[in-house]
mmCIF file of C-alpha atoms in Angstrom:
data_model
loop_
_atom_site.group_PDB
_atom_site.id
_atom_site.type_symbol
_atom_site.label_atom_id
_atom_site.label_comp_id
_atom_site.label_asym_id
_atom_site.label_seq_id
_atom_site.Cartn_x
_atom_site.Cartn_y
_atom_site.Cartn_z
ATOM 1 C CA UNK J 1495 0.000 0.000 0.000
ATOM 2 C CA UNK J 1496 3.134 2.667 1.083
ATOM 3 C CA UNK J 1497 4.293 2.119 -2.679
ATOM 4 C CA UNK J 1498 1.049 2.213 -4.596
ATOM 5 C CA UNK J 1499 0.099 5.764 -3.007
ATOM 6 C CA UNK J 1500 3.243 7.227 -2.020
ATOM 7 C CA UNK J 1501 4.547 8.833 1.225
ATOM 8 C CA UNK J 1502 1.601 11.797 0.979
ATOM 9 C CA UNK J 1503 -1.225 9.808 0.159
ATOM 10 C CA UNK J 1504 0.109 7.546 3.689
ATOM 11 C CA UNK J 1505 0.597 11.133 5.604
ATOM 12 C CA UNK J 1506 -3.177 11.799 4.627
ATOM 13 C CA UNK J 1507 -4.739 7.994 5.951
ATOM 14 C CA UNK J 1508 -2.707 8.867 9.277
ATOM 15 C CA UNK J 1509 -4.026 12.792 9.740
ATOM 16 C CA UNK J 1510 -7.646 10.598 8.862
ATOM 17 C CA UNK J 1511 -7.256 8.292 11.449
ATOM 18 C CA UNK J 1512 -5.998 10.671 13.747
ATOM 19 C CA UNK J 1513 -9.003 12.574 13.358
ATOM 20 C CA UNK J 1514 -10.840 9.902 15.638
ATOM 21 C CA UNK J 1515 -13.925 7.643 14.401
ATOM 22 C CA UNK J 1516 -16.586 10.170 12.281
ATOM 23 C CA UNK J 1517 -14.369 12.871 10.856
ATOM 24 C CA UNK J 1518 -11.566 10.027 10.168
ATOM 25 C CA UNK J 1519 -13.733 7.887 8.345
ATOM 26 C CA UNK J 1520 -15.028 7.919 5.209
ATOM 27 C CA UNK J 1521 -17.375 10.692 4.011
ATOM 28 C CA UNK J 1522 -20.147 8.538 3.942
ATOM 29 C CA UNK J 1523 -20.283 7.639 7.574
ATOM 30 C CA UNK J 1524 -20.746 11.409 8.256
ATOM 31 C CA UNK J 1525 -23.689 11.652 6.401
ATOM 32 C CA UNK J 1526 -25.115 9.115 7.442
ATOM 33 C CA UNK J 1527 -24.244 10.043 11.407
ATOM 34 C CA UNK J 1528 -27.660 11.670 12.725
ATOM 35 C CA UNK J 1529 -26.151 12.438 16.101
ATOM 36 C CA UNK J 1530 -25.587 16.055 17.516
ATOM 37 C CA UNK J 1531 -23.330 18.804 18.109
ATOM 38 C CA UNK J 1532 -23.426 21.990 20.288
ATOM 39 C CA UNK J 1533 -22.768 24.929 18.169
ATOM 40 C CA UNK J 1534 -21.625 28.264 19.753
ATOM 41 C CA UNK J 1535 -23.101 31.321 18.585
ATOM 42 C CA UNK J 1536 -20.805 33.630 17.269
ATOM 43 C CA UNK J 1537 -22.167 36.472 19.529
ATOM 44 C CA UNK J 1538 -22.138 34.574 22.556
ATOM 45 C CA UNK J 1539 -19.581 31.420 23.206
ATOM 46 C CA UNK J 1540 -21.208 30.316 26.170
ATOM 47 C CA UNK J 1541 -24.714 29.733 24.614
ATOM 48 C CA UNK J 1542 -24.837 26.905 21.997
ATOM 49 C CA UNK J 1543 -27.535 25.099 19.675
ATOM 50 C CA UNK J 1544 -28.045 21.583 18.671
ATOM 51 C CA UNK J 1545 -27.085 20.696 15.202
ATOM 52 C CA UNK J 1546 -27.099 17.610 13.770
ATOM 53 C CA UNK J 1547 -24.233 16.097 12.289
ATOM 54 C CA UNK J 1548 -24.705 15.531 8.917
ATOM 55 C CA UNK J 1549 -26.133 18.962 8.524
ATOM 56 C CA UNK J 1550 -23.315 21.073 9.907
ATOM 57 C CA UNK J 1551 -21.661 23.526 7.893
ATOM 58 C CA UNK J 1552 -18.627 25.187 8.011
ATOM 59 C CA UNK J 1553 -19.389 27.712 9.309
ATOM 60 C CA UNK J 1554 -21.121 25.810 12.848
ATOM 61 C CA UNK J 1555 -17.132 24.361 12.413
ATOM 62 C CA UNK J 1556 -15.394 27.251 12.857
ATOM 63 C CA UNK J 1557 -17.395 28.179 15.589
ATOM 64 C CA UNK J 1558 -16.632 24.931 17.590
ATOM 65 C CA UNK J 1559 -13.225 25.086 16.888
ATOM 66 C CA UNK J 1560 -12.463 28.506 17.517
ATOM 67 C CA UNK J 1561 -14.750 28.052 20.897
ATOM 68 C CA UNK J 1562 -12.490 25.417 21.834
ATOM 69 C CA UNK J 1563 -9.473 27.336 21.527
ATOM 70 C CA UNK J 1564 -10.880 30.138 23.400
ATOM 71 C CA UNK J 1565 -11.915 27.238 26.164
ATOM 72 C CA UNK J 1566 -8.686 26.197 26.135
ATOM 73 C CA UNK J 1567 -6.740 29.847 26.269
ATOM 74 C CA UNK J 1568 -8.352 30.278 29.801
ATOM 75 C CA UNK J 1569 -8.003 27.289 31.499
ATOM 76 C CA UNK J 1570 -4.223 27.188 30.547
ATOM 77 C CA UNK J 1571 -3.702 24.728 27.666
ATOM 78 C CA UNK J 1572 -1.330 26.679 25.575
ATOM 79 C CA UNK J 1573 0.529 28.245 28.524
#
């Protein structure tokens, strides 16, 4: 497998796995994943909304991820 897709196409499957068991896997699975996620609101951090899964844009995941950087700026994480 190593030769048939190179060194970059092996870095890729490991970021993937590393990415833990929905955003790793294929696509697919995250469609099909009707669970839920808290969503920040961009004019509030503290106060979230449910959003399912499969219907999350990039936007809601932005606002998780910078949420969770602020979260962990003030308890220390990057210090």
């Amino acid at each position: 497998l190593d030769a048939a897709i190179g060194p970059d196409g092996m870095q890729s499957i490991a970021q993937a796995s590393d990415m833990g068991r929905w955003w790793g896997d294929h696509p697919a699975l995250v469609w099909t994943n009707d669970g839920y996620l808290w969503i920040p609101y961009s004019d509030n951090l503290k106060v979230v909304r449910q959003v399912r899964v499969n219907e999350t844009s990039d936007d809601d995941m932005e606002l998780l991820a910078y949420a969770l950087w602020c979260l962990h700026q003030k308890f220390g994480y990057y210090d």
